[in-house]
XYZ file of C-alpha atoms in Angstrom:
728
model
C 278.327 24.953 -57.172
C 274.925 25.658 -55.684
C 273.464 26.135 -59.093
C 275.564 23.166 -60.339
C 274.103 20.616 -57.709
C 270.368 22.151 -58.357
C 270.975 21.150 -61.782
C 272.076 17.681 -61.424
C 269.567 17.303 -58.665
C 266.754 18.633 -61.334
C 268.612 16.433 -63.998
C 268.376 13.003 -61.218
C 264.664 14.057 -60.542
C 264.049 14.101 -64.512
C 265.912 11.060 -65.326
C 263.937 9.464 -62.596
C 260.652 10.587 -63.565
C 261.990 9.532 -67.383
C 262.989 6.053 -66.321
C 259.650 5.994 -64.363
C 257.495 7.004 -67.553
C 259.141 4.390 -69.451
C 258.711 1.900 -66.984
C 255.022 2.764 -66.899
C 254.557 2.479 -70.845
C 256.842 -1.123 -70.394
C 254.023 -2.074 -67.741
C 251.131 -0.837 -69.636
C 252.510 -2.534 -72.929
C 253.210 -5.765 -71.247
C 249.865 -5.794 -69.232
C 247.442 -4.001 -71.083
C 243.611 -2.938 -69.494
C 242.058 -5.754 -71.633
C 244.051 -8.450 -70.783
C 244.231 -6.810 -66.789
C 240.843 -6.832 -67.031
C 240.195 -10.720 -68.630
C 242.695 -12.314 -65.821
C 240.665 -9.940 -62.933
C 237.116 -11.605 -64.429
C 239.043 -14.817 -64.306
C 240.255 -15.116 -60.676
C 236.893 -13.415 -59.470
C 235.117 -16.540 -61.208
C 237.747 -18.516 -59.438
C 237.334 -16.895 -56.351
C 233.383 -17.370 -56.649
C 233.823 -20.940 -57.910
C 235.833 -21.515 -54.647
C 233.539 -20.015 -52.251
C 230.752 -22.070 -53.698
C 232.335 -25.063 -53.676
C 233.259 -24.444 -49.999
C 229.814 -23.706 -49.066
C 228.844 -26.901 -50.580
C 231.261 -28.743 -49.046
C 229.990 -27.604 -45.812
C 226.389 -28.281 -46.833
C 227.568 -31.834 -47.742
C 229.133 -32.224 -45.041
C 226.375 -31.366 -42.476
C 224.044 -33.502 -44.751
C 226.611 -36.259 -43.996
C 226.327 -35.415 -39.996
C 223.031 -35.680 -40.089
C 222.733 -38.332 -42.342
C 224.601 -40.549 -39.787
C 222.505 -39.558 -36.724
C 219.767 -40.541 -38.572
C 220.992 -43.640 -39.099
C 222.095 -44.552 -36.223
C 219.258 -43.146 -34.791
C 217.301 -45.587 -37.249
C 219.298 -48.630 -36.177
C 218.363 -48.095 -32.658
C 214.418 -47.621 -33.757
C 215.208 -50.903 -35.893
C 216.319 -53.289 -33.210
C 213.767 -51.880 -31.067
C 210.959 -52.515 -33.549
C 212.613 -55.602 -33.698
C 212.009 -56.482 -29.707
C 208.443 -55.309 -29.987
C 207.882 -57.825 -32.765
C 209.045 -60.045 -30.946
C 207.015 -59.121 -28.200
C 203.952 -58.822 -29.981
C 204.233 -61.943 -32.348
C 203.155 -63.625 -28.886
C 200.736 -61.694 -28.572
C 199.567 -61.875 -32.000
C 199.414 -65.431 -31.940
C 197.358 -65.167 -28.282
C 194.817 -62.744 -29.796
C 194.735 -65.199 -33.032
C 193.675 -67.835 -29.925
C 191.309 -65.767 -28.326
C 189.621 -64.785 -31.742
C 188.922 -68.439 -32.022
C 187.848 -69.448 -28.435
C 185.288 -65.993 -28.877
C 184.323 -67.323 -31.760
C 183.649 -70.648 -30.444
C 181.902 -69.013 -27.274
C 179.823 -67.065 -29.849
C 178.949 -70.186 -31.434
C 178.184 -72.164 -27.760
C 176.232 -69.094 -26.873
C 174.078 -69.076 -30.127
C 173.243 -72.465 -29.752
C 172.545 -71.770 -25.821
C 170.475 -68.986 -27.112
C 168.714 -71.587 -29.512
C 168.184 -74.472 -26.765
C 166.918 -71.663 -24.662
C 164.407 -70.718 -26.829
C 163.532 -74.271 -27.257
C 162.922 -74.723 -23.948
C 161.396 -71.353 -23.449
C 158.672 -73.021 -26.371
C 158.362 -76.275 -24.758
C 157.816 -74.920 -21.206
C 154.795 -72.486 -23.289
C 153.812 -75.946 -25.307
C 153.547 -77.756 -21.422
C 151.622 -74.518 -19.677
C 149.346 -74.810 -22.944
C 149.014 -78.084 -21.714
C 148.347 -77.261 -18.036
C 145.776 -75.299 -19.078
C 144.009 -77.280 -21.214
C 143.891 -80.125 -19.120
C 142.479 -77.416 -16.468
C 139.709 -76.414 -18.685
C 139.262 -80.356 -18.946
C 138.862 -80.938 -15.347
C 137.031 -78.363 -14.711
C 134.652 -79.496 -17.876
C 134.920 -83.075 -16.584
C 133.698 -81.732 -13.073
C 131.287 -80.111 -14.343
C 129.441 -82.573 -16.753
C 130.008 -84.986 -13.440
C 128.068 -82.649 -11.287
C 125.264 -82.303 -14.003
C 125.770 -86.257 -14.273
C 125.020 -86.000 -10.397
C 122.189 -83.301 -10.401
C 120.760 -86.070 -13.709
C 120.595 -88.661 -11.683
C 118.810 -87.094 -8.992
C 116.444 -85.823 -11.169
C 115.841 -89.336 -12.725
C 115.659 -91.161 -9.166
C 113.405 -88.269 -8.383
C 111.372 -89.315 -11.592
C 111.231 -92.224 -10.288
C 109.963 -91.748 -7.303
C 107.382 -88.999 -8.681
C 103.856 -90.181 -7.975
C 102.631 -89.351 -11.124
C 105.759 -91.665 -12.971
C 104.589 -94.359 -11.034
C 101.240 -93.737 -11.652
C 101.584 -93.718 -15.667
C 104.696 -96.645 -15.529
C 102.894 -99.075 -16.735
C 101.667 -97.550 -19.766
C 102.621 -96.675 -22.869
C 104.865 -93.639 -23.682
C 103.052 -91.003 -26.090
C 105.550 -88.003 -27.291
C 104.023 -84.667 -26.844
C 105.337 -80.411 -26.668
C 103.068 -79.937 -23.708
C 105.008 -78.664 -20.738
C 104.547 -80.788 -17.119
C 101.877 -78.024 -15.832
C 99.754 -78.429 -18.327
C 99.867 -81.836 -18.402
C 99.316 -81.751 -14.619
C 96.483 -79.625 -15.422
C 94.963 -81.497 -18.083
C 95.344 -84.074 -15.763
C 93.595 -82.527 -13.244
C 90.794 -81.678 -15.325
C 90.388 -84.894 -16.283
C 89.956 -86.414 -12.492
C 87.686 -83.161 -11.979
C 85.908 -84.625 -15.088
C 86.253 -88.128 -14.065
C 84.665 -86.694 -10.438
C 81.829 -85.351 -12.651
C 82.934 -82.474 -10.963
C 82.557 -78.393 -12.946
C 83.785 -75.686 -12.021
C 81.872 -72.815 -11.385
C 81.927 -68.879 -13.306
C 83.263 -67.378 -10.352
C 86.450 -69.498 -9.425
C 87.228 -69.708 -13.270
C 86.984 -65.934 -13.345
C 89.028 -65.704 -10.175
C 91.518 -68.077 -11.987
C 91.706 -66.045 -14.770
C 92.193 -62.908 -13.009
C 94.895 -64.433 -11.105
C 96.397 -65.946 -14.585
C 96.769 -62.655 -16.023
C 98.371 -61.218 -13.063
C 101.056 -63.793 -13.269
C 101.471 -63.979 -16.901
C 102.062 -59.622 -16.743
C 104.322 -60.511 -13.575
C 106.099 -63.392 -15.746
C 105.915 -60.918 -19.114
C 107.587 -58.276 -17.154
C 110.296 -60.732 -14.975
C 111.245 -61.974 -18.465
C 111.709 -58.690 -19.651
C 114.028 -57.932 -17.069
C 115.615 -60.722 -17.557
C 116.809 -60.004 -21.327
C 117.691 -56.753 -19.789
C 120.157 -57.966 -17.908
C 121.275 -60.814 -19.399
C 120.320 -60.043 -23.017
C 118.117 -61.589 -25.694
C 116.591 -65.024 -25.149
C 116.006 -68.169 -27.112
C 111.849 -68.374 -27.034
C 111.926 -71.271 -28.722
C 114.057 -73.483 -26.311
C 111.902 -76.049 -24.385
C 112.014 -75.696 -20.697
C 114.000 -78.540 -19.548
C 111.620 -81.292 -17.147
C 114.206 -80.411 -14.461
C 114.844 -76.923 -15.302
C 113.951 -75.373 -11.641
C 116.858 -77.703 -10.480
C 119.377 -76.440 -13.295
C 118.500 -72.977 -12.399
C 119.371 -73.601 -8.610
C 122.155 -75.010 -9.753
C 123.470 -72.513 -11.862
C 122.258 -69.694 -9.359
C 125.208 -71.594 -7.167
C 127.593 -71.658 -10.304
C 126.915 -67.974 -10.619
C 127.463 -67.180 -7.643
C 130.641 -68.896 -7.253
C 131.702 -67.297 -10.858
C 130.880 -64.149 -9.514
C 132.715 -64.482 -6.692
C 135.561 -65.570 -8.772
C 134.981 -62.350 -11.154
C 135.294 -59.965 -7.925
C 138.518 -61.608 -7.037
C 139.716 -61.274 -10.720
C 138.282 -57.869 -10.958
C 140.176 -56.858 -8.064
C 143.734 -58.337 -9.233
C 142.978 -56.613 -12.411
C 142.676 -53.430 -11.012
C 146.174 -54.203 -9.113
C 147.310 -55.367 -12.275
C 145.920 -52.472 -14.345
C 147.195 -49.490 -11.413
C 150.713 -51.085 -11.878
C 150.373 -51.086 -15.762
C 149.331 -47.605 -15.326
C 152.296 -46.569 -13.048
C 154.273 -48.392 -15.408
C 152.996 -46.920 -17.727
C 153.902 -43.586 -16.518
C 157.162 -44.350 -15.629
C 158.021 -45.571 -19.497
C 156.626 -42.531 -20.547
C 159.206 -40.768 -18.409
C 161.758 -42.561 -19.087
C 161.215 -42.637 -22.679
C 160.974 -38.545 -22.498
C 164.495 -38.592 -20.271
C 165.841 -40.560 -23.043
C 165.079 -38.038 -25.954
C 165.871 -35.563 -23.704
C 169.141 -37.361 -23.532
C 169.645 -38.666 -27.039
C 167.503 -36.400 -28.699
C 168.932 -38.153 -31.773
C 168.796 -41.599 -31.028
C 165.934 -44.486 -30.673
C 165.741 -46.711 -28.371
C 166.524 -50.473 -28.420
C 164.192 -52.582 -29.382
C 164.233 -56.527 -28.053
C 162.749 -59.202 -29.787
C 163.560 -61.591 -26.834
C 161.634 -62.750 -24.151
C 161.727 -60.073 -21.253
C 163.705 -62.805 -18.973
C 165.970 -63.237 -21.744
C 166.528 -59.341 -22.007
C 166.858 -59.266 -18.447
C 169.528 -61.832 -18.637
C 171.277 -60.121 -21.437
C 171.589 -56.661 -19.732
C 172.534 -57.913 -16.623
C 175.599 -59.956 -18.473
C 176.120 -56.251 -20.444
C 176.027 -54.666 -16.853
C 178.485 -56.635 -15.513
C 180.323 -56.305 -18.291
C 180.000 -52.701 -18.383
C 180.994 -52.904 -14.819
C 184.425 -54.706 -15.590
C 184.978 -52.227 -18.132
C 184.007 -49.151 -16.010
C 186.363 -50.161 -13.803
C 189.222 -50.943 -16.300
C 188.268 -47.780 -17.550
C 189.094 -45.848 -13.819
C 192.282 -47.882 -13.118
C 192.993 -46.378 -16.987
C 191.972 -42.655 -15.569
C 193.929 -42.864 -12.571
C 197.142 -43.995 -14.573
C 196.449 -41.485 -17.336
C 195.824 -38.672 -14.843
C 198.825 -39.744 -13.126
C 200.482 -39.362 -16.285
C 198.534 -36.523 -17.282
C 199.863 -34.812 -14.235
C 203.296 -35.590 -14.669
C 202.911 -34.456 -18.754
C 201.090 -30.995 -17.311
C 204.512 -30.667 -14.894
C 206.740 -31.395 -17.954
C 205.167 -29.084 -19.824
C 205.074 -26.071 -17.663
C 208.397 -26.612 -17.183
C 209.186 -26.288 -20.954
C 206.291 -23.590 -21.190
C 208.403 -21.180 -19.256
C 211.409 -21.328 -21.482
C 208.962 -20.977 -24.745
C 209.296 -17.612 -24.930
C 212.858 -17.409 -24.212
C 213.603 -20.212 -26.952
C 210.820 -20.012 -29.628
C 211.273 -24.048 -29.687
C 207.475 -24.182 -30.736
C 208.194 -21.754 -34.217
C 207.209 -23.530 -37.351
C 210.921 -23.488 -38.785
C 211.993 -25.481 -35.615
C 212.311 -29.241 -36.830
C 211.431 -31.796 -34.359
C 214.564 -33.760 -32.640
C 213.971 -37.664 -32.972
C 214.381 -39.256 -29.430
C 216.307 -42.123 -29.232
C 215.095 -45.338 -27.200
C 216.999 -44.243 -24.152
C 215.607 -40.776 -24.534
C 212.284 -41.841 -24.801
C 212.626 -44.455 -21.916
C 214.182 -41.866 -19.535
C 211.246 -39.489 -20.443
C 208.481 -42.230 -19.617
C 209.824 -42.552 -16.359
C 211.038 -39.376 -15.513
C 209.937 -36.504 -17.379
C 210.118 -33.496 -15.021
C 214.025 -34.303 -14.605
C 214.552 -35.431 -18.118
C 212.931 -31.982 -19.198
C 214.971 -29.996 -16.593
C 218.008 -31.260 -18.149
C 216.603 -30.002 -21.537
C 215.917 -26.901 -20.472
C 219.199 -26.155 -19.006
C 220.816 -27.824 -21.973
C 218.889 -24.851 -23.710
C 219.519 -22.167 -21.816
C 223.867 -23.218 -21.958
C 223.358 -23.478 -26.130
C 221.386 -19.967 -25.767
C 223.852 -18.487 -23.300
C 226.443 -19.777 -26.069
C 224.075 -17.999 -28.764
C 223.721 -14.778 -27.345
C 227.617 -15.167 -27.064
C 227.826 -15.740 -30.829
C 224.838 -13.001 -31.651
C 226.977 -10.868 -29.907
C 229.893 -11.551 -32.179
C 227.893 -11.070 -35.161
C 226.345 -7.951 -33.875
C 229.766 -6.848 -33.421
C 231.005 -7.809 -36.856
C 227.632 -5.990 -38.367
C 228.470 -2.823 -36.379
C 232.000 -2.939 -38.190
C 230.637 -4.012 -41.772
C 228.187 -0.641 -41.598
C 231.299 1.431 -40.479
C 233.099 0.132 -43.158
C 230.042 0.805 -45.414
C 229.412 4.487 -44.056
C 233.562 5.284 -44.214
C 234.510 3.946 -47.318
C 231.566 2.988 -49.821
C 230.744 6.375 -51.358
C 227.882 4.841 -53.780
C 224.084 5.824 -51.913
C 222.295 2.842 -53.504
C 225.584 0.553 -53.124
C 225.784 1.382 -48.966
C 222.694 1.382 -48.432
C 221.804 -2.437 -50.100
C 225.263 -3.494 -48.216
C 223.675 -2.120 -45.155
C 219.888 -3.233 -45.579
C 221.600 -6.863 -46.488
C 223.434 -7.339 -43.859
C 220.553 -6.448 -41.772
C 218.084 -8.361 -42.933
C 219.660 -11.539 -42.855
C 219.664 -14.022 -40.304
C 221.140 -17.352 -41.177
C 225.261 -18.205 -42.059
C 223.725 -19.268 -45.561
C 221.900 -16.257 -46.443
C 224.582 -14.243 -45.304
C 226.869 -16.359 -47.914
C 224.066 -15.796 -50.378
C 224.332 -12.085 -49.843
C 228.294 -12.151 -49.983
C 228.176 -14.310 -53.320
C 225.647 -11.743 -54.577
C 227.254 -8.778 -53.549
C 230.644 -9.569 -55.142
C 228.653 -10.209 -58.337
C 227.083 -6.799 -58.154
C 230.616 -5.276 -56.651
C 232.468 -6.953 -59.644
C 229.967 -5.870 -62.350
C 229.718 -2.321 -60.881
C 233.454 -2.156 -60.932
C 233.455 -3.394 -64.976
C 230.693 -0.700 -65.742
C 232.425 1.945 -63.006
C 235.545 1.311 -65.097
C 233.989 1.861 -68.408
C 232.086 4.293 -67.568
C 235.255 5.937 -66.121
C 236.582 5.587 -69.200
C 233.757 6.981 -71.305
C 233.100 9.601 -68.774
C 236.817 11.077 -69.351
C 236.221 10.910 -73.093
C 233.292 13.073 -72.304
C 234.727 15.217 -69.547
C 237.456 15.395 -71.838
C 235.350 16.593 -75.016
C 233.318 18.731 -72.208
C 236.461 20.310 -71.639
C 237.730 21.082 -74.778
C 233.976 22.452 -75.643
C 234.029 25.001 -72.819
C 237.657 26.413 -73.631
C 236.766 26.842 -77.134
C 233.434 28.465 -76.385
C 235.233 30.605 -74.474
C 237.932 31.338 -76.489
C 235.076 31.953 -79.490
C 233.362 34.526 -76.576
C 237.093 35.930 -75.808
C 237.083 36.197 -79.750
C 233.903 37.795 -79.699
C 234.995 40.126 -77.165
C 237.276 41.758 -78.754
C 235.424 42.126 -81.959
C 232.969 44.055 -80.026
C 234.646 47.094 -79.970
C 235.558 47.538 -83.603
C 231.948 48.369 -84.107
C 231.727 51.166 -81.884
C 234.620 52.825 -83.877
C 233.298 55.904 -85.706
C 235.240 58.451 -88.124
C 236.277 61.901 -87.059
C 238.060 64.258 -89.317
C 238.570 61.173 -91.896
C 239.935 58.764 -89.093
C 238.410 55.962 -87.354
C 238.343 55.880 -83.284
C 237.521 53.080 -81.255
C 235.076 54.272 -77.896
C 235.629 51.490 -76.167
C 238.123 48.591 -75.674
C 238.704 45.402 -74.316
C 241.613 44.138 -72.226
C 240.873 40.031 -71.558
C 243.814 38.533 -70.103
C 245.112 35.448 -71.724
C 245.541 31.951 -70.829
C 247.129 28.786 -72.481
C 244.888 25.745 -73.604
C 246.264 23.328 -70.998
C 246.116 25.773 -68.407
C 242.262 26.469 -69.468
C 241.467 22.967 -69.453
C 243.401 22.080 -66.014
C 241.163 25.112 -64.358
C 237.608 23.850 -66.431
C 238.757 20.446 -65.127
C 239.094 21.616 -61.449
C 235.787 24.029 -61.587
C 233.332 20.799 -62.691
C 234.691 18.756 -59.656
C 234.036 21.003 -57.382
C 230.449 21.150 -58.898
C 230.143 17.849 -58.563
C 231.510 17.952 -55.101
C 228.560 20.408 -54.137
C 226.243 18.243 -56.166
C 227.214 15.820 -53.814
C 226.954 17.532 -50.107
C 223.777 18.099 -48.307
C 222.704 21.147 -49.564
C 220.595 19.974 -52.155
C 218.270 18.000 -50.013
C 215.048 19.125 -48.788
C 213.257 18.535 -45.823
C 212.016 14.669 -46.243
C 215.732 14.295 -47.243
C 215.383 14.012 -50.855
C 217.236 15.594 -53.478
C 215.896 19.368 -54.917
C 216.343 19.381 -58.808
C 214.649 22.794 -59.126
C 217.503 24.114 -56.832
C 220.164 21.646 -58.523
C 219.196 23.155 -62.049
C 219.485 26.482 -61.068
C 222.604 26.544 -59.192
C 224.315 24.474 -62.087
C 222.777 27.308 -64.556
C 224.496 29.766 -62.507
C 228.018 27.520 -62.172
C 228.048 27.065 -66.067
C 227.271 30.081 -67.390
C 230.067 32.513 -69.596
C 230.855 34.718 -66.931
C 231.665 32.214 -64.251
C 233.621 29.922 -66.735
C 235.672 33.013 -67.724
C 236.530 33.900 -64.080
C 237.422 29.952 -64.151
C 239.889 30.178 -66.485
C 241.214 33.503 -66.220
C 242.094 32.560 -63.057
C 239.342 34.939 -61.141
C 241.623 37.759 -63.083
C 239.188 40.826 -64.392
C 238.379 41.559 -68.013
C 239.141 45.301 -67.983
C 236.920 48.134 -70.479
C 238.247 51.494 -71.380
C 236.367 54.248 -72.722
C 236.794 57.121 -74.629
C 234.068 60.273 -73.997
C 232.569 61.566 -77.170
C 232.246 65.221 -76.965
C 229.555 67.991 -77.941
C 231.272 68.776 -81.010
C 231.274 65.224 -82.555
C 235.100 65.110 -81.255
C 236.367 61.475 -79.449
C 238.978 62.526 -76.280
C 241.884 60.954 -76.837
C 242.393 59.454 -73.053
C 240.735 56.085 -72.172
C 238.606 56.008 -68.743
C 238.322 52.705 -66.950
C 234.440 51.583 -66.664
C 235.128 51.946 -62.773
C 235.849 56.024 -63.745
C 233.061 56.416 -65.736
C 230.488 55.336 -63.223
C 231.441 58.233 -61.122
C 230.259 60.453 -64.158
C 226.902 62.302 -64.436
C 223.552 60.739 -65.227
C 223.800 61.809 -68.610
C 227.324 61.144 -69.273
C 226.739 57.395 -68.239
C 223.539 57.188 -69.855
C 225.595 58.770 -73.302
C 227.875 55.675 -73.068
C 226.200 53.119 -71.869
C 223.476 53.812 -75.260
C 227.038 53.666 -77.133
C 228.138 50.152 -75.945
C 224.380 49.337 -76.630
C 224.395 50.314 -80.230
C 227.652 48.988 -80.318
C 226.563 45.655 -79.287
C 223.378 45.938 -81.510
C 225.667 46.631 -84.296
C 227.760 43.683 -83.705
C 224.439 41.426 -83.325
C 222.708 42.762 -86.586
C 225.715 41.957 -88.418
C 226.085 38.348 -87.278
C 222.382 38.056 -87.656
C 222.414 39.446 -91.508
C 224.467 40.971 -94.348
C 224.548 45.047 -93.954
C 224.300 47.303 -97.220
C 227.075 49.550 -96.839
C 225.557 52.015 -99.607
C 222.545 52.778 -96.960
C 223.002 55.447 -94.760
C 220.854 53.911 -92.113
C 220.209 50.390 -92.523
C 218.804 49.632 -88.847
C 216.403 50.965 -86.503
C 216.555 50.906 -82.598
C 213.006 51.906 -80.814
C 213.501 53.141 -77.260
C 210.597 53.394 -74.777
C 210.875 56.908 -73.073
C 214.691 57.039 -72.690
C 214.793 61.028 -71.863
C 215.192 61.557 -68.126
C 218.134 63.304 -67.252
C 219.651 63.016 -70.965
C 217.636 65.948 -72.769
C 221.001 68.188 -73.002
C 222.846 69.012 -76.167
C 225.759 67.881 -74.723
C 224.224 64.277 -73.798
C 222.340 63.404 -76.925
C 224.432 64.585 -79.316
C 226.734 62.031 -78.814
C 224.848 59.360 -78.836
C 222.808 60.391 -81.892
C 226.205 61.422 -83.611
C 227.322 57.341 -82.512
C 223.875 56.224 -84.041
C 224.607 58.177 -87.407
C 227.779 56.772 -87.589
C 226.648 53.498 -87.195
C 223.943 53.686 -89.361
C 220.940 53.673 -86.529
C 217.421 55.123 -86.999
C 216.332 56.108 -83.204
C 212.601 55.931 -82.755
C 211.606 57.079 -79.309
C 208.347 56.748 -77.353
C 208.197 59.776 -74.434
C 206.090 61.206 -72.124
C 207.291 64.701 -72.798
C 204.832 67.072 -74.353
C 207.463 69.875 -75.191
C 210.907 70.361 -75.365
C 213.951 71.698 -77.910
C 215.608 68.663 -78.128
C 212.528 66.661 -79.441
C 212.602 68.883 -82.588
C 216.119 68.942 -82.509
C 216.973 65.524 -82.931
C 213.123 64.032 -84.501
C 211.871 65.843 -87.302
C 209.200 64.118 -87.583
C 206.713 63.579 -84.302
C 203.442 61.988 -84.011
C 201.311 63.103 -80.950
C 198.301 60.858 -79.663
C 196.103 62.595 -77.242
C 192.704 61.243 -75.762
C 189.561 62.951 -75.860
C 186.248 62.516 -74.160
C 183.584 60.960 -76.445
C 179.643 61.624 -76.191
C 179.126 58.212 -74.064
C 181.141 58.864 -70.776
C 182.412 55.742 -70.182
C 184.474 55.534 -73.504
C 187.470 57.860 -74.892
C 188.688 59.033 -78.577
C 192.387 59.047 -79.209
C 193.060 61.311 -81.797
C 197.145 61.753 -83.734
C 198.860 64.473 -85.004
C 201.943 64.907 -86.896
C 204.979 67.177 -86.839
C 207.164 67.386 -89.670
C 210.904 69.711 -89.028
C 210.863 71.646 -92.449
C 214.080 73.315 -91.822
C 215.695 69.789 -91.220
C 214.302 68.063 -94.347
C 214.947 70.777 -96.297
C 218.960 71.414 -95.034
C 219.749 67.370 -94.808
C 217.233 65.070 -96.588
C 214.918 66.950 -99.010
C 214.047 63.883 -101.101
C 212.538 62.296 -97.730
C 210.410 65.873 -97.239
C 209.095 65.508 -100.601
C 208.137 61.683 -99.518
C 206.997 62.381 -96.575
C 204.790 64.935 -97.675
C 203.382 62.884 -100.657
C 202.523 59.242 -99.039
C 200.985 59.004 -95.740
C 203.436 57.080 -93.244
C 202.295 53.679 -91.889
C 200.011 53.985 -88.698
C 201.350 53.339 -85.466
C 198.355 52.212 -84.067
């Protein structure tokens, strides 16, 4: 009953498996992989388009909201500008009227200046007329005075005795002076009186005249020195003395006037020098204060310039008073702005609203009015709003950080591809705005879809390659196993007309499916090892040299044999060859042969070595069967423990059976085994040369005549006739 129930249960499971296999086959027929891939790409494209449309919809909605806000703001600004336009229109009309009046004012001022200039010109003309009148009055006074003098002189002449004396006579013109005429008159009187002047009196008069002439010349020279050259041809007038008296009095008056004028000139000159010094200092100060400016030059008269400067001073005073009022008002506004700026500056480091990415908000008219009259209160409200916004933003950032950490954890635990994992982690860390994250998500989805498509194709191709690789390895191991089975046949020797194998290899069997399955598992294990951290160096980079070495070890044939044989060992059995060239019927395992004596181990190892050489030689070159020895093995000092007959005889027996000629290089100088097993011996020795730094090698050949006569007499003849090729 139990067997029946178990059989029914097994049949039920088999039927279920068959039904599941039929359903799977039907599903694969109805939905092939290519159609699934096309539908999957179509769905991914649809999802991507939906996501892009959602993003565009959000952007358009944000733009619509922003445009509505800007529209409302623009409406408010238009209304404000309309009101300002109405107010400015009246101001423009007033300004136009002001400009007209100002133009008229400038024209009147220009006419006034012209009239003022004409008045000044008239005043200068009147002044000139007054000066001319004063000069004419002076000349008139002078002429009147001269007339008075001339009248006085005329009356004096009328009353003169000489005039009265000659009044009744006819006048006669002469160039002689009055004194000369008087002198001549006196002489005539003396002549009339018939009086003569004595010589002494004339001499006295002559001396007196000479002295007078000298005095007069000296006086004339002094006068010339004082008053310049004189007109000597000028006739001394009749009233010259009276004129001299008059002009001396006039000169004293004029000297008084000159002294007063000189004193006045000195005063004005001192004042001029002082003003020049002040002017020089003022110019120097002006040049220091305004090094690149030139002083203003006035073409008007000084009173006009003073009036103009006075008017400009009044204008500047009014402007200065206005600027002072504006300064007070602006200082008050500045203090208010500084206080508001200080309030804002306290929050700049926390909110970074001065950054280049921050777009300035356009204030409404009400906000501008509030800020104008209550800046500090307005700024405090703004900073409070900023603080509330920042708190809200910080809470949202905390949510974002938690989401980032969850995403990083997901990437670390779920994404096995290192490059894709690092790309996702760095992308979510570097992206800051929502649009950047959405764009990154879209790009990642595209990359993932491309990677999935590529990986699916790669997996399919990889499976094909893996299957080919597994099949190749399994075939290779099958070939090696078959070749290993051939090697014992290459060690068989003929004893008493029977061929006996010295070695026997026992290789565990495996089916093809088992071998492939074990190879796949071994490859998966290798891939797992390669993905671990054991191949990373100190810098975190992959050590390609170590990877290559490990892969070479893992893919060695002996390692693969262990895998396909499920860690079962290949056994090697060996038969012992005795000294009498017999092969024992009993076989020994490889482990048992390892405890043999040194010579016996050397013998069985040489047997296996020669068998492997025989196998390799037959693989490389066809063997001519009619040749007794058709290959050579050269050994470097093989004799140590192997120097007795029971060790060497089996080896040379097997070598002869397998067609090997043994050439040995050894340092043994003597020994019976050399003569028994090597009929030709070359001995090389060194001897000293004449030059102590050099040595000369000599060689000698020894032939075992008896051996060649018994075994190969033809070879003896050849060795005796022809010299063998030199080894050195």
